[in-house]
Short mmCIF file of C-alpha atoms in Angstrom, two decimals:
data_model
loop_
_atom_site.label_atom_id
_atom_site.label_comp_id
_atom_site.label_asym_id
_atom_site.label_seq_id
_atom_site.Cartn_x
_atom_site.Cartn_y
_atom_site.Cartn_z
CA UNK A 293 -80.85 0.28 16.37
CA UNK A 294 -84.16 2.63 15.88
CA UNK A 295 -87.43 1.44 16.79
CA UNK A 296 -88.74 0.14 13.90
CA UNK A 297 -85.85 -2.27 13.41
CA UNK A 298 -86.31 -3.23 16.79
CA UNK A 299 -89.87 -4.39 16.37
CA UNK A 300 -89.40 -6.22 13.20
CA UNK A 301 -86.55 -8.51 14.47
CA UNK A 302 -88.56 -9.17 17.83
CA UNK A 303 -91.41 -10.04 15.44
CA UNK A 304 -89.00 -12.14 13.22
CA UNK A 305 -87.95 -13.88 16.16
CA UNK A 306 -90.82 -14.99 17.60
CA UNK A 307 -92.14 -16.66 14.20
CA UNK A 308 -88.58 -18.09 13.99
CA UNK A 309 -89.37 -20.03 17.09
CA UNK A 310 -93.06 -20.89 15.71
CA UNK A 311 -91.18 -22.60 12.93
CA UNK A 312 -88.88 -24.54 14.93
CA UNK A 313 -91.61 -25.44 17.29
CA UNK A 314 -93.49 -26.70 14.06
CA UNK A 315 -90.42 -28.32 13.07
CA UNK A 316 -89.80 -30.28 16.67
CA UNK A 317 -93.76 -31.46 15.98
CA UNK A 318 -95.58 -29.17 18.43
CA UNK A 319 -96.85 -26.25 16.13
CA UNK A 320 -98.68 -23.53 18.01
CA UNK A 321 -101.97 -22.69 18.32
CA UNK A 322 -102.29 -19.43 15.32
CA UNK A 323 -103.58 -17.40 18.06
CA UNK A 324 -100.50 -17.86 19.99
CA UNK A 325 -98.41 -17.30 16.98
CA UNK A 326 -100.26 -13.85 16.33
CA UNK A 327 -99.91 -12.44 19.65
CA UNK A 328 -96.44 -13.93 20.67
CA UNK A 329 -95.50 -12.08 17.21
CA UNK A 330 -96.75 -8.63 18.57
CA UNK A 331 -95.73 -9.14 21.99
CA UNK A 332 -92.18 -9.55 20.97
CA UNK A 333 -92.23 -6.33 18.78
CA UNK A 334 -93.65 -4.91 21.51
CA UNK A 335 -91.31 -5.80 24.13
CA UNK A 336 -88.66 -5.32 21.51
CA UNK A 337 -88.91 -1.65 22.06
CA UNK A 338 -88.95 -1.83 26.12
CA UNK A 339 -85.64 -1.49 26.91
CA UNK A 340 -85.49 1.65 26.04
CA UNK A 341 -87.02 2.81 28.50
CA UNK A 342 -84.09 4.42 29.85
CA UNK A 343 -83.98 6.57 26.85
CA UNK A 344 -86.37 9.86 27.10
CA UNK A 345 -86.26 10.35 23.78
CA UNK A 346 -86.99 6.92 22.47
CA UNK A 347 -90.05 5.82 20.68
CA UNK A 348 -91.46 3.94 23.84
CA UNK A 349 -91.22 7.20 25.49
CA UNK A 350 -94.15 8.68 23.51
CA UNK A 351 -96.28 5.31 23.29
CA UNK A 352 -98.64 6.35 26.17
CA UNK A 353 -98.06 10.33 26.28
CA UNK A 354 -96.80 11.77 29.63
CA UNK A 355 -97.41 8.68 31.41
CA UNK A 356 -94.11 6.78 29.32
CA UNK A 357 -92.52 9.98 29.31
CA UNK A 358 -92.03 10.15 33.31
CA UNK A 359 -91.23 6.62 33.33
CA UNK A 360 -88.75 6.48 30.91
CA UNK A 361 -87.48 9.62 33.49
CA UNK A 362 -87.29 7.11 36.36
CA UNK A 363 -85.91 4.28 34.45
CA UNK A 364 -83.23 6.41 33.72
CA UNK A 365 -82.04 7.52 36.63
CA UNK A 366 -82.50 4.40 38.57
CA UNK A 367 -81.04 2.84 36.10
CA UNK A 368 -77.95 5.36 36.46
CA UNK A 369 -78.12 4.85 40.28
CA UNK A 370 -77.07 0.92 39.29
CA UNK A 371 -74.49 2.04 37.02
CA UNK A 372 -72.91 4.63 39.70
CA UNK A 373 -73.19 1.51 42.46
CA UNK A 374 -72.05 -1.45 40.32
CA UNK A 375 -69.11 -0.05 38.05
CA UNK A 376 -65.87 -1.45 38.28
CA UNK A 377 -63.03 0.80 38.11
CA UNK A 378 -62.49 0.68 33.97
CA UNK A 379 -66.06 1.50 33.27
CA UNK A 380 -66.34 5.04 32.50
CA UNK A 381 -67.94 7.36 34.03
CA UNK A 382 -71.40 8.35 32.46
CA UNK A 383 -74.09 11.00 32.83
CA UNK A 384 -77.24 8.82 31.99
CA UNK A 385 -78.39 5.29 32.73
CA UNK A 386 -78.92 4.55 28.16
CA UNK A 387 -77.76 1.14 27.50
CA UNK A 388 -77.22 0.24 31.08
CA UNK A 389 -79.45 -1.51 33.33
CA UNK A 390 -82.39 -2.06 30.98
CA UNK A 391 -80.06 -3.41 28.10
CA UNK A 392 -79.05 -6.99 29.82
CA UNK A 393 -80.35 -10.26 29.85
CA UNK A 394 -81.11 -10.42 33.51
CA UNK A 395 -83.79 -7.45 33.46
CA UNK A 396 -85.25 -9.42 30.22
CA UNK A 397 -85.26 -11.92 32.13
CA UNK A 398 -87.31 -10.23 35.39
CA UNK A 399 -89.53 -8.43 33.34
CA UNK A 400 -90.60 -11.83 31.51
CA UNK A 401 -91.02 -13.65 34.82
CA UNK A 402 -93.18 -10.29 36.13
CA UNK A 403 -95.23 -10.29 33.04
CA UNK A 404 -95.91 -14.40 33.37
CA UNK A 405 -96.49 -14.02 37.10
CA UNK A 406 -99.24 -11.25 36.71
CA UNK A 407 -100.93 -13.45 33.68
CA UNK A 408 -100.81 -16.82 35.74
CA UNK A 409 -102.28 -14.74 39.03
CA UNK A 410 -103.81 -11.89 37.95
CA UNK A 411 -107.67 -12.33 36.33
CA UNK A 412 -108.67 -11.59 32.61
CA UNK A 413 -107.63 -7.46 33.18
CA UNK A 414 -104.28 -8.05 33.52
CA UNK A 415 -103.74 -10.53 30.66
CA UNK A 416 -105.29 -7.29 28.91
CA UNK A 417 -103.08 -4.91 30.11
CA UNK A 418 -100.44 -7.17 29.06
CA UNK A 419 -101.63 -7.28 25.65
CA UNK A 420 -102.54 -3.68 25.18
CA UNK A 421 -99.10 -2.25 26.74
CA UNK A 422 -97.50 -4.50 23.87
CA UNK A 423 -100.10 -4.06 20.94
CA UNK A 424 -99.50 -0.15 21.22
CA UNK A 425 -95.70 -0.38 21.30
CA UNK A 426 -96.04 -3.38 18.37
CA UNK A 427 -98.24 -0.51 16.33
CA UNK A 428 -95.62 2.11 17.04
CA UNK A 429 -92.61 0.06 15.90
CA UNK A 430 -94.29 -1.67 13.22
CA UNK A 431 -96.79 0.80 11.96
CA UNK A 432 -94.12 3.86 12.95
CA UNK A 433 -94.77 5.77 9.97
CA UNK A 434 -99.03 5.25 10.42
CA UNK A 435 -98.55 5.90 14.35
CA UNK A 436 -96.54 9.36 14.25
CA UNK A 437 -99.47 10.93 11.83
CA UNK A 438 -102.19 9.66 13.89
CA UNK A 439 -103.38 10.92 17.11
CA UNK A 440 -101.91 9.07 20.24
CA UNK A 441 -105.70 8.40 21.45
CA UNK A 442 -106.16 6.50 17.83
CA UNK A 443 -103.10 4.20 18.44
CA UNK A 444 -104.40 3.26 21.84
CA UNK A 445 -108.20 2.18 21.07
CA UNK A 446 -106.55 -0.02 18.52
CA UNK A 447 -104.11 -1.86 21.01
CA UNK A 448 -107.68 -1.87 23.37
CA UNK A 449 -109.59 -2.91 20.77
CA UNK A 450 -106.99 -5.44 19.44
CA UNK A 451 -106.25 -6.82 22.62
CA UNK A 452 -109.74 -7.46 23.65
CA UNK A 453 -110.33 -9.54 20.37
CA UNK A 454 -106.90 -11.41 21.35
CA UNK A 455 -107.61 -12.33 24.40
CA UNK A 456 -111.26 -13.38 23.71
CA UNK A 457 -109.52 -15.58 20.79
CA UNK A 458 -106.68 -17.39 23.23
CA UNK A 459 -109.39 -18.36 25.98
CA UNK A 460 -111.22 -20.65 23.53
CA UNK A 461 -110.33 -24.12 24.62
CA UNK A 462 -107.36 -25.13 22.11
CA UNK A 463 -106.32 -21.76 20.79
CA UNK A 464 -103.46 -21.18 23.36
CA UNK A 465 -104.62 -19.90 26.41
CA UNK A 466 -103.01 -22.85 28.12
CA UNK A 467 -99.93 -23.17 25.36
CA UNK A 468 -96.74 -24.89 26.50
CA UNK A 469 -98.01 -24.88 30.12
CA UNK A 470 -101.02 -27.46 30.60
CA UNK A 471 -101.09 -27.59 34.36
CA UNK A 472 -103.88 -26.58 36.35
CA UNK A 473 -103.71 -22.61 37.14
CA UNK A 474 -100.90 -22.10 34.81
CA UNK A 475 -103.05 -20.49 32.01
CA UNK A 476 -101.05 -17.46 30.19
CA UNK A 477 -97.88 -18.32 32.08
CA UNK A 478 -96.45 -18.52 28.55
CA UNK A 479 -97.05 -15.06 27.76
CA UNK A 480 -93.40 -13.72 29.52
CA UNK A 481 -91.56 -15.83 26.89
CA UNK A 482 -92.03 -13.43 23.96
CA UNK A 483 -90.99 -10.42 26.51
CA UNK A 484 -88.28 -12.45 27.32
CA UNK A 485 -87.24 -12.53 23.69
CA UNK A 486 -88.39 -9.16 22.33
CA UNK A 487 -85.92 -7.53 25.20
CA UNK A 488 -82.92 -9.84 24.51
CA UNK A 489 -83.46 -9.57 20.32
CA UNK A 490 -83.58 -5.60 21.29
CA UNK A 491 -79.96 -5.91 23.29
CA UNK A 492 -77.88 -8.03 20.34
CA UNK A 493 -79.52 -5.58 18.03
CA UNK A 494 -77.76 -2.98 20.18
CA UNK A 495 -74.52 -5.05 20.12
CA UNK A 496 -74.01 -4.81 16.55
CA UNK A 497 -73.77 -0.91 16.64
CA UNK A 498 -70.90 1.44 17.80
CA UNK A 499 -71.58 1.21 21.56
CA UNK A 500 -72.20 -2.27 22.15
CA UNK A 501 -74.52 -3.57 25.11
CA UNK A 502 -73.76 -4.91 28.35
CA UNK A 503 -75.80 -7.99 27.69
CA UNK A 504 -73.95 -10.29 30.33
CA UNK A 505 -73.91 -7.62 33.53
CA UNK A 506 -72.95 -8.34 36.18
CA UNK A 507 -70.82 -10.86 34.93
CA UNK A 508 -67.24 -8.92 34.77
CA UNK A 509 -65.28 -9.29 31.52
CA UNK A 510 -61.82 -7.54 31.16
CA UNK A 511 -62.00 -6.04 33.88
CA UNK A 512 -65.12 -4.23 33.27
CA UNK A 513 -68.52 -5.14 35.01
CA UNK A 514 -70.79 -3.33 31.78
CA UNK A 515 -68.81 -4.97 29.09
CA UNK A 516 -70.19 -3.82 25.98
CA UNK A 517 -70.84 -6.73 23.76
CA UNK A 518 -70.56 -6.35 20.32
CA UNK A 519 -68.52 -7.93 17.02
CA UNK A 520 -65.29 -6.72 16.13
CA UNK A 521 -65.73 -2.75 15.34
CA UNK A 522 -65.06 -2.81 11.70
CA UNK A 523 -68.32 -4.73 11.35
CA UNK A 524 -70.71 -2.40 13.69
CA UNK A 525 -72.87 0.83 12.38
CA UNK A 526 -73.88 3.21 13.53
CA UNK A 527 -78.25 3.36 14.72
CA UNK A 528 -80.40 4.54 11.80
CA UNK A 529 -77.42 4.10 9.22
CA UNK A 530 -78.27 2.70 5.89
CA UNK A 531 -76.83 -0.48 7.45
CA UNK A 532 -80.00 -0.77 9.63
CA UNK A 533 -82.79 0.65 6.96
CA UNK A 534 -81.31 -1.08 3.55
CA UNK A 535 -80.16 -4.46 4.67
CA UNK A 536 -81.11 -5.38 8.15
CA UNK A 537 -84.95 -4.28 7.89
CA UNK A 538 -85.45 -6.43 4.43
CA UNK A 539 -84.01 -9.29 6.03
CA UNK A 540 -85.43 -8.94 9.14
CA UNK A 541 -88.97 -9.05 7.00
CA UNK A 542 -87.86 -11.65 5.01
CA UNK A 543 -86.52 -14.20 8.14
CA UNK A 544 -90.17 -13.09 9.23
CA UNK A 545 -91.96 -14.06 6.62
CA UNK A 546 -90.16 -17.22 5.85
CA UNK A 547 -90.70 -18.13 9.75
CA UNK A 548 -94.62 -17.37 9.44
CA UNK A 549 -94.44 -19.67 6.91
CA UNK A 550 -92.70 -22.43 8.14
CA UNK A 551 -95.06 -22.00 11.89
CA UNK A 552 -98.26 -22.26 9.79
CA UNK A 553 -97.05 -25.39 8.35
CA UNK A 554 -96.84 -23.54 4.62
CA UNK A 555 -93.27 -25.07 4.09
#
């Protein structure tokens, strides 16, 4: 799928979960609602970075653009090292490494790790990484006329005000995970769930994703998940524009709802 698809369903999903959480009887804070929200579109558009010409690649000008150059290729390296026999050969590391549930998983444990030890900073950078990329996927259309400068003093400025917001006592700083030092530890979970939301959103098209690597299926160690081919399109098809991004808004909205309480 494109970017902006991306973002909405990791945005969709994360209210999803604020509505079943309000549904189990432990509704979360609105701050933590908000930001989990962004985070997730955010991180819905990070595993791409092993794609130079995705839209993550351009969210932070020629610093993404080298990284998404490294990504690749050590993401190839992993390919080249860990294929089994019936994978193919490729050329690039798209759709490999990046695209399974175990680096969703990493990167979510990284990202809680930093926020639990690092001070207020890196709970910013957290928040301002994913703001821009959640204003790029969201906001694409806004984001490609403005200048890149413009897009980042709005993640700045909207992850100060986030952050300042969460640390009140009862607005979420300390959501999910009460104990002593283990402020912002929930903060990996929507990266967590941005990055797997981004790899069955992948599944459904032509190529599939290797969600469950290494795990070997049929012989292959990057088994690309997907439904039966007759029911996959192709990325940026009418499939993805006319019927997956209404519903991905509308699951959204209803979800927003339902985590507020609303219905």
């Amino acid at each position: 799928m494109m970017g902006p698809a991306h973002s909405l369903s990791g945005a969709a999903a994360w209210l999803g979960v604020g509505a079943a959480a309000a549904a189990a009887g432990h509704p979360m804070p609105w701050a933590v609602l908000v930001v989990g929200a962004l985070i997730s579109a955010g991180a819905a558009l990070a595993p791409d970075l092993d794609h130079k010409s995705a839209t993550i690649s351009r969210a932070f000008g020629p610093i993404s653009r080298v990284l998404c150059e490294v990504i690749d290729k050590l993401s190839h390296a992993v390919y080249k090292a860990t294929r089994a026999k019936s994978d193919p050969r490729r050329n690039g590391g798209h759709r490999t490494l990046t695209h399974t549930a175990l680096w969703a998983l990493l990167i979510g444990a990284g990202a809680s790790a930093l926020a639990m030890t690092g001070d207020r900073w890196a709970v910013l950078g957290i928040l301002f990484v994913h703001v821009v990329l959640a204003v790029e996927g969201l906001l694409w259309r806004a984001a490609r006329t403005s200048s890149d400068v413009l897009v980042w003093l709005l993640g700045a400025a909207g992850a100060w005000i986030l952050a300042g917001i969460l640390d009140r006592p009862g607005q979420g700083a300390d959501w999910l995970f009460s104990g002593p030092g283990q402020e912002y530890l929930w903060l990996g979970l929507p990266i967590v769930l941005g990055a797997l939301v981004h790899d069955v959103g992948d599944a459904l098209t032509v190529s599939g994703c290797p969600i469950l690597w290494p795990i070997p299926i049929g012989r292959k160690r990057w088994y690309p998940l997907g439904p039966p081919k007759a029911m996959r399109f192709r990325a940026g098809s009418w499939v993805e524009v006319k019927v997956l991004m209404p519903v991905f808004m509308l699951l959204g909205g209803i979800g927003g709802l339902g985590a507020l309480e609303f219905i």
